[in-house]
Short mmCIF file of C-alpha atoms and ligand atoms in Angstrom, two decimals:
data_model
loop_
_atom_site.label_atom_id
_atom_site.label_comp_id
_atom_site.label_asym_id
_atom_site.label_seq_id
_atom_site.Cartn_x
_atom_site.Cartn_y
_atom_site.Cartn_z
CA UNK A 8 150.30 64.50 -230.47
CA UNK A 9 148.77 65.60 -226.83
CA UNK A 10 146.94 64.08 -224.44
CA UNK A 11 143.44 64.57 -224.53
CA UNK A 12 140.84 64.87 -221.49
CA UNK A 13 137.32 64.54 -221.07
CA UNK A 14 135.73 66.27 -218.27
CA UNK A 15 132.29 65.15 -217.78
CA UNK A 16 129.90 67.43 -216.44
CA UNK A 17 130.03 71.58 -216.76
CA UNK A 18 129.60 72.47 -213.12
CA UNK A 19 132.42 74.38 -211.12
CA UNK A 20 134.55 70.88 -210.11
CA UNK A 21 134.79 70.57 -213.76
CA UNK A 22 136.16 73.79 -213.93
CA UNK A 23 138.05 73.81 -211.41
CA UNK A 24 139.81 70.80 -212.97
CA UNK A 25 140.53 72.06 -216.35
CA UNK A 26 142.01 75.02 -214.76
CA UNK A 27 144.04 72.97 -212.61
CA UNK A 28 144.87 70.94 -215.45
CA UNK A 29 146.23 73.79 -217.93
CA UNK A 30 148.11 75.71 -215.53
CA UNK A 31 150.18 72.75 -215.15
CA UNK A 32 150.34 71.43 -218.56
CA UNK A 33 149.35 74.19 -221.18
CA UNK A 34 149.53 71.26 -224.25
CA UNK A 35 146.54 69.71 -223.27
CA UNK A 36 143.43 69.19 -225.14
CA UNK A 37 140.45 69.01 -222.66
CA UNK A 38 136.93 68.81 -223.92
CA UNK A 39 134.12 69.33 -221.59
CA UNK A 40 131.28 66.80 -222.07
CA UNK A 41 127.35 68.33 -220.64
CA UNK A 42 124.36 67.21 -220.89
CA UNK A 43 122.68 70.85 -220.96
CA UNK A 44 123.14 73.47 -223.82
CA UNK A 45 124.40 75.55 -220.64
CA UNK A 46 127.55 75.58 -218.26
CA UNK A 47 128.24 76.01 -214.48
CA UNK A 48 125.81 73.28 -213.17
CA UNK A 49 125.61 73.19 -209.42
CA UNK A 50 126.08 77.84 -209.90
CA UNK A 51 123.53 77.97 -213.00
CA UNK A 52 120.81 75.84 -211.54
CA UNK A 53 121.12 75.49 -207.77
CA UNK A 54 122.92 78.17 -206.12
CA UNK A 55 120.06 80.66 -204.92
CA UNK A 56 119.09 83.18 -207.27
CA UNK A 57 119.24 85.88 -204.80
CA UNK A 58 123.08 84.98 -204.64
CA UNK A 59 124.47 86.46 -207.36
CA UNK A 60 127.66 86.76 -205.58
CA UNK A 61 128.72 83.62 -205.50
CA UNK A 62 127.53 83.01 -208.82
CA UNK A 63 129.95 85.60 -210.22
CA UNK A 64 132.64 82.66 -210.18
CA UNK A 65 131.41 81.79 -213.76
CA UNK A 66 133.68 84.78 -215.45
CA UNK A 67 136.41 82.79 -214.38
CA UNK A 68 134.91 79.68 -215.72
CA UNK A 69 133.98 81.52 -218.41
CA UNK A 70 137.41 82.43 -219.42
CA UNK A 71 138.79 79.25 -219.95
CA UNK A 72 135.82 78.15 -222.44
CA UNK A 73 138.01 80.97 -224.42
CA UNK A 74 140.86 78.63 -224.45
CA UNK A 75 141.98 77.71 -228.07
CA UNK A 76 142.59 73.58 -226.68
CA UNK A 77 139.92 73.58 -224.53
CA UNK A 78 136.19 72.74 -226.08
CA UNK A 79 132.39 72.63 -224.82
CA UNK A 80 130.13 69.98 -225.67
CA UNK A 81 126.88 70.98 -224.48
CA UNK A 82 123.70 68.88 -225.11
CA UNK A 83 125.49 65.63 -224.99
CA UNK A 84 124.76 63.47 -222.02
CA UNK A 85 127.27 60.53 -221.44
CA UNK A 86 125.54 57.29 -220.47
CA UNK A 87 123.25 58.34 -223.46
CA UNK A 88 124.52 59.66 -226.11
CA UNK A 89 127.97 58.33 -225.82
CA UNK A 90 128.77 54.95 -223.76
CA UNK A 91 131.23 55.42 -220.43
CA UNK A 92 133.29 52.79 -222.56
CA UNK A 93 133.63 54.85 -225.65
CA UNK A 94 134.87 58.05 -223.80
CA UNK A 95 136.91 56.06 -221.72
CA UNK A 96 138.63 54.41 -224.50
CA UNK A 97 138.96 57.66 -226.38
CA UNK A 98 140.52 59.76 -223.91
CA UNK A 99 143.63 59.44 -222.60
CA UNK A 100 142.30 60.29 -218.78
CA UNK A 101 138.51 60.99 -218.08
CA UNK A 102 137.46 63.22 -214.96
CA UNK A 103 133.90 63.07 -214.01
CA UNK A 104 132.31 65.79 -212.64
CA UNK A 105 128.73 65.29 -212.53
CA UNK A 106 127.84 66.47 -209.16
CA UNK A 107 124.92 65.15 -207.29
CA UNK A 108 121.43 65.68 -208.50
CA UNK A 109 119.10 63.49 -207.94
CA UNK A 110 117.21 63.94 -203.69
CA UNK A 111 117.41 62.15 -200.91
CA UNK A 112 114.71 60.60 -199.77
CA UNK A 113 113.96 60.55 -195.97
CA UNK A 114 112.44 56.96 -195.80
CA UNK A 115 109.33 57.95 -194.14
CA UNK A 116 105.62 57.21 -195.10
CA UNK A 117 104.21 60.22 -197.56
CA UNK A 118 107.24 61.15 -198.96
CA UNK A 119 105.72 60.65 -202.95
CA UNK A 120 102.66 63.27 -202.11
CA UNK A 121 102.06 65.68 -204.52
CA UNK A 122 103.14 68.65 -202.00
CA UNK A 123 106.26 67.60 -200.85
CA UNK A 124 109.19 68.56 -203.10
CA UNK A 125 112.92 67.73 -202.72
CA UNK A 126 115.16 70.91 -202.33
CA UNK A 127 116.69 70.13 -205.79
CA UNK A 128 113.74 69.95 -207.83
CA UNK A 129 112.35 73.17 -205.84
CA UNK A 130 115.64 75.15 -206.54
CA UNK A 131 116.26 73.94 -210.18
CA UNK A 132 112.39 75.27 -210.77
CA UNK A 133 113.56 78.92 -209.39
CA UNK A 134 116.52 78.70 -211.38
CA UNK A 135 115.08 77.94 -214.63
CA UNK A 136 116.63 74.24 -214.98
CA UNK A 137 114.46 72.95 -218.61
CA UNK A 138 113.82 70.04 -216.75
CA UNK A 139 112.25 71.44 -214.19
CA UNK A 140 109.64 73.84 -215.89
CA UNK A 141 107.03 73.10 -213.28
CA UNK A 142 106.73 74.22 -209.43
CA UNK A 143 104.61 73.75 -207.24
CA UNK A 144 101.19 75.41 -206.07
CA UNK A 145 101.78 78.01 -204.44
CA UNK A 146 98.61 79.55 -204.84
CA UNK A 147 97.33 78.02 -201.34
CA UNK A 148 100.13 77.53 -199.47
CA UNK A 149 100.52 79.40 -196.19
CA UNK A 150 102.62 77.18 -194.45
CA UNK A 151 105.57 75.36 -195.73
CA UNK A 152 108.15 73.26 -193.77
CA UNK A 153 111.58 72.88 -194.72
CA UNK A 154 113.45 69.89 -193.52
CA UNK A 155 116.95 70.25 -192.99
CA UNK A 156 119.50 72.09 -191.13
CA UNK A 157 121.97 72.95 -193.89
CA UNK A 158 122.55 75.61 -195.85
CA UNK A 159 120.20 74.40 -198.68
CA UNK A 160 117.31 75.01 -196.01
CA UNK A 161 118.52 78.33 -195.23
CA UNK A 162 118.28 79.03 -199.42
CA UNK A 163 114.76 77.33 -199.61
CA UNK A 164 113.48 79.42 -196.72
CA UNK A 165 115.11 82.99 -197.95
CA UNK A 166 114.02 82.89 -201.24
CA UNK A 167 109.94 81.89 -200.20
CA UNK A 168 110.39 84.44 -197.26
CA UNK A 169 111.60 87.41 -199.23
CA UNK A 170 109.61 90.33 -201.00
CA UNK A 171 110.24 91.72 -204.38
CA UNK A 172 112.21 94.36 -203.83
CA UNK A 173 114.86 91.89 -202.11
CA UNK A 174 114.49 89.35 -205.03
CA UNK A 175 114.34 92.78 -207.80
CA UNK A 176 118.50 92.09 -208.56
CA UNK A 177 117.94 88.12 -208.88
CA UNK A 178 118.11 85.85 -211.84
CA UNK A 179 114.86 83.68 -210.17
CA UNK A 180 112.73 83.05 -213.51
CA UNK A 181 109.48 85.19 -214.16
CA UNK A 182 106.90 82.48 -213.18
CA UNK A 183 108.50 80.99 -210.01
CA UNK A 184 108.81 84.75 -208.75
CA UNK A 185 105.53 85.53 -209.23
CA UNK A 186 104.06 82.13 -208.05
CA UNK A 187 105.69 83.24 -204.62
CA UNK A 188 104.79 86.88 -204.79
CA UNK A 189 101.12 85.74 -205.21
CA UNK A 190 101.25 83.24 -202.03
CA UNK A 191 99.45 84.07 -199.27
CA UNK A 192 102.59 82.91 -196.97
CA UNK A 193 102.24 83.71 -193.21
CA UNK A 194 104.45 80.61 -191.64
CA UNK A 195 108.04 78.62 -193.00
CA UNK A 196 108.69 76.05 -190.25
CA UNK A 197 112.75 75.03 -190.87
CA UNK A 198 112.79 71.75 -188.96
CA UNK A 199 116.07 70.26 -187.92
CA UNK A 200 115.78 66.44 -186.68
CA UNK A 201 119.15 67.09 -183.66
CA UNK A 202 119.48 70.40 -181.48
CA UNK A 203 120.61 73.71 -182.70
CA UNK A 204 124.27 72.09 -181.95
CA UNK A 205 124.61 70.05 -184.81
CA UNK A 206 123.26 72.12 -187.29
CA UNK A 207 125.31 72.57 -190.22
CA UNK A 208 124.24 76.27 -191.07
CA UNK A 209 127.26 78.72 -191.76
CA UNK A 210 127.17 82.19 -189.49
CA UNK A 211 126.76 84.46 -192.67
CA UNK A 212 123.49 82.67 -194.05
CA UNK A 213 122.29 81.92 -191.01
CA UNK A 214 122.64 85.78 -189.84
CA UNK A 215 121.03 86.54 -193.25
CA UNK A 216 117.69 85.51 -192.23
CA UNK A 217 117.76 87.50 -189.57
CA UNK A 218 117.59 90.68 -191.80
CA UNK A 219 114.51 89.83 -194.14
CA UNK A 220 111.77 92.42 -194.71
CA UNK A 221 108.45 90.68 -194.57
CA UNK A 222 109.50 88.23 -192.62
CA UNK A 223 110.83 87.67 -188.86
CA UNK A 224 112.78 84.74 -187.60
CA UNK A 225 112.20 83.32 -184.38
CA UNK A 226 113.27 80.18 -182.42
CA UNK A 227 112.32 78.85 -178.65
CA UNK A 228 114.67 79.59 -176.43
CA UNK A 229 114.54 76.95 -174.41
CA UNK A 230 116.05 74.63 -177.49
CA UNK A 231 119.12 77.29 -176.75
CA UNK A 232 120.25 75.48 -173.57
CA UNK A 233 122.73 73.82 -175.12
CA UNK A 234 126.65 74.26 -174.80
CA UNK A 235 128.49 74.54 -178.15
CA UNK A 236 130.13 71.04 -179.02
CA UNK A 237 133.60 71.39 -177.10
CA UNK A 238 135.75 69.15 -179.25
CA UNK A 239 136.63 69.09 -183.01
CA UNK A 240 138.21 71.34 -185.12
CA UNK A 241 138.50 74.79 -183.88
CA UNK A 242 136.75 76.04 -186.90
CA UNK A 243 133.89 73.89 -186.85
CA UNK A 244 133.33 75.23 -183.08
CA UNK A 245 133.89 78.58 -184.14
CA UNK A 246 131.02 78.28 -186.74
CA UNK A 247 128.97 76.47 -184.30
CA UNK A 248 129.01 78.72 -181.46
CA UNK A 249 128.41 81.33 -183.42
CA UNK A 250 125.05 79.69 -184.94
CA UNK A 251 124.04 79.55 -181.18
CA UNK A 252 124.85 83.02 -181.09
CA UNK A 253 122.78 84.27 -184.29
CA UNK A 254 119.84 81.94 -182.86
CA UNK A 255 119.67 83.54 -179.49
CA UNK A 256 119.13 87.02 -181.65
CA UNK A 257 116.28 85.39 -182.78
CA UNK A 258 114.56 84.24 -180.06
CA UNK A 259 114.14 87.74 -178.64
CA UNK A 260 112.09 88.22 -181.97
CA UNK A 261 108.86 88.68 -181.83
CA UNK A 262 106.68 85.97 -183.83
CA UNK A 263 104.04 87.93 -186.05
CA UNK A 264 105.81 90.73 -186.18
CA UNK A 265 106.08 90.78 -189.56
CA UNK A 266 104.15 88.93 -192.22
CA UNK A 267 105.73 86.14 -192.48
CA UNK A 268 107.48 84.12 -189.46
CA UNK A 269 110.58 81.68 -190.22
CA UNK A 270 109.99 79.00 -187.21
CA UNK A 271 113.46 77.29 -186.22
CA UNK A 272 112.44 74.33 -185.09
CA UNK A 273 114.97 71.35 -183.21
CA UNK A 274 114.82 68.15 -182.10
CA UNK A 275 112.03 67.58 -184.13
CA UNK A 276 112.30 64.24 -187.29
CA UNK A 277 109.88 63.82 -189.34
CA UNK A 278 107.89 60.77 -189.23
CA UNK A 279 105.38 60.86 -191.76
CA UNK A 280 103.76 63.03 -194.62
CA UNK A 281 99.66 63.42 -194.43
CA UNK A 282 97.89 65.63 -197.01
CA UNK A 283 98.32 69.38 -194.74
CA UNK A 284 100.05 68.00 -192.10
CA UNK A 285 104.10 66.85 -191.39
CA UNK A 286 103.68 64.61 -188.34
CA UNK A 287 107.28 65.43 -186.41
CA UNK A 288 108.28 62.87 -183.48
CA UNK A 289 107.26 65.94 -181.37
CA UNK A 290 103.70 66.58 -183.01
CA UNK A 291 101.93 67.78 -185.29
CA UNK A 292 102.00 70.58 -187.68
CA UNK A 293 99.90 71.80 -190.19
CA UNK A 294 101.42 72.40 -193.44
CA UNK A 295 100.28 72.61 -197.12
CA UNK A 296 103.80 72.53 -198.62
CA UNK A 297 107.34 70.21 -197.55
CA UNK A 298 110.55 71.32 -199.25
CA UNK A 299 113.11 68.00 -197.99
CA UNK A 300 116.59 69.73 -197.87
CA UNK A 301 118.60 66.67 -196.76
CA UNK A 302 121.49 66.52 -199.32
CA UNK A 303 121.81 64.51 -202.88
CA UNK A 304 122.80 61.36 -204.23
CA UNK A 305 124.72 60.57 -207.77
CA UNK A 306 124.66 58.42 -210.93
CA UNK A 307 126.94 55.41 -211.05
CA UNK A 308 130.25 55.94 -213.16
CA UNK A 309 133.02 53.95 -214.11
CA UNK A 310 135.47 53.00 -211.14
CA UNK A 311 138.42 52.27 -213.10
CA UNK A 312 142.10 53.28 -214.15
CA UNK A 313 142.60 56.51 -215.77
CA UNK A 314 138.72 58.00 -214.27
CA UNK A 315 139.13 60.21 -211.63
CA UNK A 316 135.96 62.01 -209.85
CA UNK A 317 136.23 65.56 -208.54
CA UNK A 318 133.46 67.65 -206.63
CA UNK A 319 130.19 66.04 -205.10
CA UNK A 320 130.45 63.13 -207.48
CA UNK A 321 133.99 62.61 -205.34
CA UNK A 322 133.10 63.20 -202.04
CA UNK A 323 129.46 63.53 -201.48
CA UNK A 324 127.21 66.62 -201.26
CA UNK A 325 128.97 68.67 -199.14
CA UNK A 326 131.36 72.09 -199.40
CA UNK A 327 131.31 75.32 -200.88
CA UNK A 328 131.82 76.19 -204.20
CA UNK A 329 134.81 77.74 -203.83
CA UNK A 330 136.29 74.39 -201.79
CA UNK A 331 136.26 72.52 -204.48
CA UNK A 332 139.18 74.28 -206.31
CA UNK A 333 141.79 72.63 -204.15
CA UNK A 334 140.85 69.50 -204.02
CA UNK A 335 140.24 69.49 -208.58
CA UNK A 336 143.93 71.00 -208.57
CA UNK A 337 144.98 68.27 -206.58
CA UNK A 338 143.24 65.69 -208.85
CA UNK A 339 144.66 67.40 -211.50
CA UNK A 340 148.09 66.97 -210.55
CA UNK A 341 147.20 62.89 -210.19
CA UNK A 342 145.56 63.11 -213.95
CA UNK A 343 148.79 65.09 -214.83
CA UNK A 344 151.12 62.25 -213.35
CA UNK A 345 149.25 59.58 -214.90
CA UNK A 346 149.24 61.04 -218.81
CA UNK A 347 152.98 61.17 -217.87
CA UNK A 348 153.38 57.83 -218.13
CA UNK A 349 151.35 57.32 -221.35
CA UNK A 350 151.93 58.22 -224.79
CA UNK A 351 148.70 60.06 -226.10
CA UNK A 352 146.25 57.85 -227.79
CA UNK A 353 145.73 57.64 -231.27
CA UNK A 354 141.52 58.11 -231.47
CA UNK A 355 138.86 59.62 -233.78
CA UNK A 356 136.84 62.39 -232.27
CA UNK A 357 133.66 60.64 -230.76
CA UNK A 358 131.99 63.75 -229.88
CA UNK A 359 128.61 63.92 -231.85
CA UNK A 360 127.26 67.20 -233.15
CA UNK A 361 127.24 69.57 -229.98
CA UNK A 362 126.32 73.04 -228.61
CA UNK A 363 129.76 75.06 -228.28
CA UNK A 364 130.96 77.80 -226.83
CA UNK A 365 129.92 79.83 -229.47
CA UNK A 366 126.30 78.62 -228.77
CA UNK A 367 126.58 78.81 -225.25
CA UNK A 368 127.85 82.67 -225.42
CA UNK A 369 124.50 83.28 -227.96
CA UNK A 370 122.58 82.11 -225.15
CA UNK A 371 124.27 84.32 -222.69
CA UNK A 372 124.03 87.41 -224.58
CA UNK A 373 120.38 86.48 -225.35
CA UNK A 374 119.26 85.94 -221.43
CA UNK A 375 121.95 88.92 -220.40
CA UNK A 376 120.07 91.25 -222.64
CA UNK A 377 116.19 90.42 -221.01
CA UNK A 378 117.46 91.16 -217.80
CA UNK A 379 118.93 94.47 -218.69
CA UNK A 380 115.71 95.78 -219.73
CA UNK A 381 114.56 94.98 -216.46
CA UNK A 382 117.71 96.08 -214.59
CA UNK A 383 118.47 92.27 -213.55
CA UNK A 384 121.69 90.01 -214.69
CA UNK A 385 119.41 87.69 -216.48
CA UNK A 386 116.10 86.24 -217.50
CA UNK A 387 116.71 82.56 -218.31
CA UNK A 388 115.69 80.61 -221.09
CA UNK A 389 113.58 77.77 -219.13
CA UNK A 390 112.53 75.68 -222.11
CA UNK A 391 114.48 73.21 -224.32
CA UNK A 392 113.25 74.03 -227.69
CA UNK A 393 114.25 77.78 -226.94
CA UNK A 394 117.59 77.16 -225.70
CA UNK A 395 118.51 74.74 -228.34
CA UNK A 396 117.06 77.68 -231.06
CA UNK A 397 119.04 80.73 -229.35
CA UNK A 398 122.43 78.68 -229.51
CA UNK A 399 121.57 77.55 -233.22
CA UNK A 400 120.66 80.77 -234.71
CA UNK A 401 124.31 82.05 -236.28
P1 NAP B 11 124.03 69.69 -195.27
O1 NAP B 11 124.73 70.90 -194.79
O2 NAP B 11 124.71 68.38 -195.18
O3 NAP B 11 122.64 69.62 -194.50
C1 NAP B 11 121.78 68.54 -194.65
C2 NAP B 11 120.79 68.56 -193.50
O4 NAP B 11 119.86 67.49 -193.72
C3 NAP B 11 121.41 68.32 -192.13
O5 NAP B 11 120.82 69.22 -191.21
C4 NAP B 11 121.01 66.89 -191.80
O6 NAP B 11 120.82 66.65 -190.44
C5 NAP B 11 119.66 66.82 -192.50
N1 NAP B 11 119.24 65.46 -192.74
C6 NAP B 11 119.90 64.49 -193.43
N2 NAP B 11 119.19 63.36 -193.40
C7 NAP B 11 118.07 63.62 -192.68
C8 NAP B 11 116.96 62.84 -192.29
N3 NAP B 11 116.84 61.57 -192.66
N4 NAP B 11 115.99 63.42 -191.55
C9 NAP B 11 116.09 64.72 -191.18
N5 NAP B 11 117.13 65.51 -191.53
C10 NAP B 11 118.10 64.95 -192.25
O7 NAP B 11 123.62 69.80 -196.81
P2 NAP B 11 122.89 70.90 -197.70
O8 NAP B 11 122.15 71.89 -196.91
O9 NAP B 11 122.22 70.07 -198.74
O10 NAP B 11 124.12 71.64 -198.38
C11 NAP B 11 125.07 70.91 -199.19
C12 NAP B 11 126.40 71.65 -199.19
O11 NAP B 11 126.28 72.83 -199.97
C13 NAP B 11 126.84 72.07 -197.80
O12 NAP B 11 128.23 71.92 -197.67
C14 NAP B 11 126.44 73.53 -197.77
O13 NAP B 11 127.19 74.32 -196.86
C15 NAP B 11 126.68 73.95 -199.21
N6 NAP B 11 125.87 75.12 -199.52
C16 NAP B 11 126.40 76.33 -199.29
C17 NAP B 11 125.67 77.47 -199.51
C18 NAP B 11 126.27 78.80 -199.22
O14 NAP B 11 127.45 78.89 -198.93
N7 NAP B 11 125.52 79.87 -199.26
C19 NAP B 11 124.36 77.37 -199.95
C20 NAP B 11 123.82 76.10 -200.17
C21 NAP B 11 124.59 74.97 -199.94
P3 NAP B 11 121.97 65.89 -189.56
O15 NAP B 11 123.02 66.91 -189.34
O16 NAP B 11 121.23 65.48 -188.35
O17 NAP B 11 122.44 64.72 -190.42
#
């Protein structure tokens, strides 16, 4: 008999696990547990569409769904369909991997009006999440703020700010594309509540907006004055300084100058939400959309022996995709040790009827095949009943 492991969740910790997991020990049986019909979480539905690059890391993830011991289980949501307790008693180790996805909330009075949107709600929309079919308005907006200096802001901001010929090689679905096309955008405000010093912005997306065409981006200089933190980790400096750097380039810009201006604004929290308006603790400013890009929270899971976390659901919303493969080869390694130890259990399968790999790859090929006829890597199935009939139909 072998050991068998659930992984829970389909994003790229998960991944990142079960590769970790059958380089070491080939002889495993891992079955990967999602609540979607669809793999890749966190690359599928919230890396920016634009970004195709870093969403090529799927092939990779893709290959291992090819595995003969390794299985898919799409459409089956743990905590719903199955009990924590039943996979946890019918798998010899259980890794969750469910990411974060649910926003922070700022705490500040307004926060539940109808125009302000958390960044994950916003991006899943673009990205064709089914349970996020609707965006917002757009058809009014001209002025949107953006709260947050991370890299989520930076995606928020790109994606409203650029023009269709920058967007033509995207996966963004059909309506969300057009819903921006169609706004009569002049002004994105990206508001950061501490000085251009702590922002966490990396140099390459950061020196991304600086290249746009239709829109300009432009900071005050005199928020500039600041020396670049000088203590931590070299690396951390290194990125800082050269945000600084990348920010002065954009203060020589000229606001206007294009037809849309990306505002960098510091020093600036947000204190309250009023229909049109964002009141910041240095004034007003008049806005009929609010994107909040201030990181995620998780769902509770079992804190016990044999469950081990990888990813956000590990270590809280923050790192690249790509930084994530350590630290699931190193969990790996501990799920490895532990199995060690155990003979395998003796369990029925508890997996209800699922979407496999098989369905998964009919979905694929289906949204693959709309995009080619538009010269784009995909158009995304966005609705449930769709999905679920693509992956069926054998
Ligand atoms: P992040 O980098 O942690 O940024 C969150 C931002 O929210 C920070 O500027 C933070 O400000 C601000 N914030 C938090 N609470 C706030 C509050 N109450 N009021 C005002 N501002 C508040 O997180 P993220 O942008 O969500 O990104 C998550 C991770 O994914 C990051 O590691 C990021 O690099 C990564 N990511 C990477 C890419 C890419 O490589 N292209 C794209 C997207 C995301 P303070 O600093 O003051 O707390």
């Amino acid at each position: 008999m072998t050991h068998r492991v659930a992984i829970v969740g389909a994003g790229p910790s998960g991944f990142y696990a079960v590769d970790g997991l059958l380089r070491a020990n080939p002889d495993l049986h891992v079955d990967i547990i999602e609540r979607l019909p669809t793999p890749f979480g966190l690359v599928r539905a919230g890396v920016a569409p634009d970004h195709q690059g870093t969403k090529a890391v799927v092939r990779q993830f893709d290959r291992l769904l090819a595995l003969p011991d390794v299985r898919f289980a799409g459409t089956i949501e743990v905590g719903r369909d199955l009990g924590w307790d039943e996979v946890c008693e019918a798998y010899d180790a259980v890794i969750v991997a469910t990411g974060r996805v649910i926003d922070r909330k700022l705490g500040i009075p307004g926060e539940d009006l109808p125009h302000v949107w958390g960044s994950w709600r916003f991006i899943a929309w673009l990205n064709g999440h089914p349970d996020f079919r609707v965006g917002p308005d757009l058809s009014q907006v001209r002025s949107i703020a953006v709260i947050g200096n991370g890299n989520v802001a930076l995606d928020v901001a790109r994606v409203l700010a650029k023009g269709a010929e920058e967007m033509a090689r995207s996966d963004i679905v059909p309506e969300a594309e057009a819903a921006i096309a169609a706004a009569p955008l002049a002004d994105i405000h990206i508001i950061g509540r501490r000085g251009p010093e702590h922002a966490s912005f990396t140099g390459n997306e950061l020196a991304e907006m600086g290249r746009l065409a239709r829109a300009v981006a432009v900071t005050d200089p005199a928020a500039l004055n600041v020396a670049p933190p000088a203590s931590g980790p070299t690396p951390e400096r290194l990125r800082k300084a050269k945000n600084l750097e990348i920010l002065k380039g954009f203060a020589a810009h000229q606001p206007g100058s294009k037809p849309i201006t990306i505002h960098f604004r510091f020093n600036a929290p947000p204190l309250a939400f009023r229909p049109g308006e964002v009141e910041l603790a240095v004034g007003i400013l008049p806005v009929d959309l609010v994107v909040t890009c201030i990181g995620y929270e998780g769902e509770p899971f079992p804190r016990q022996e044999g469950v081990y976390a990888v990813g956000w659901a590990r270590r809280g919303p923050t790192g690249t995709i790509p930084s994530n493969r350590a630290e699931s080869h190193a969990v790996a390694k501990e799920v490895l040790a532990w199995l060690v130890a155990r003979d395998p259990k003796s369990r029925p399968d508890i997996l209800p009827a699922a979407i496999d790999a098989a369905g998964w790859h009919r979905i694929d090929r289906h949204e693959v095949a709309a995009g080619a006829a538009l010269g784009r890597p995909r158009v995304k199935l966005t609705d449930w009943p769709a999905l679920l009939a693509v992956a069926q139909d054998d």
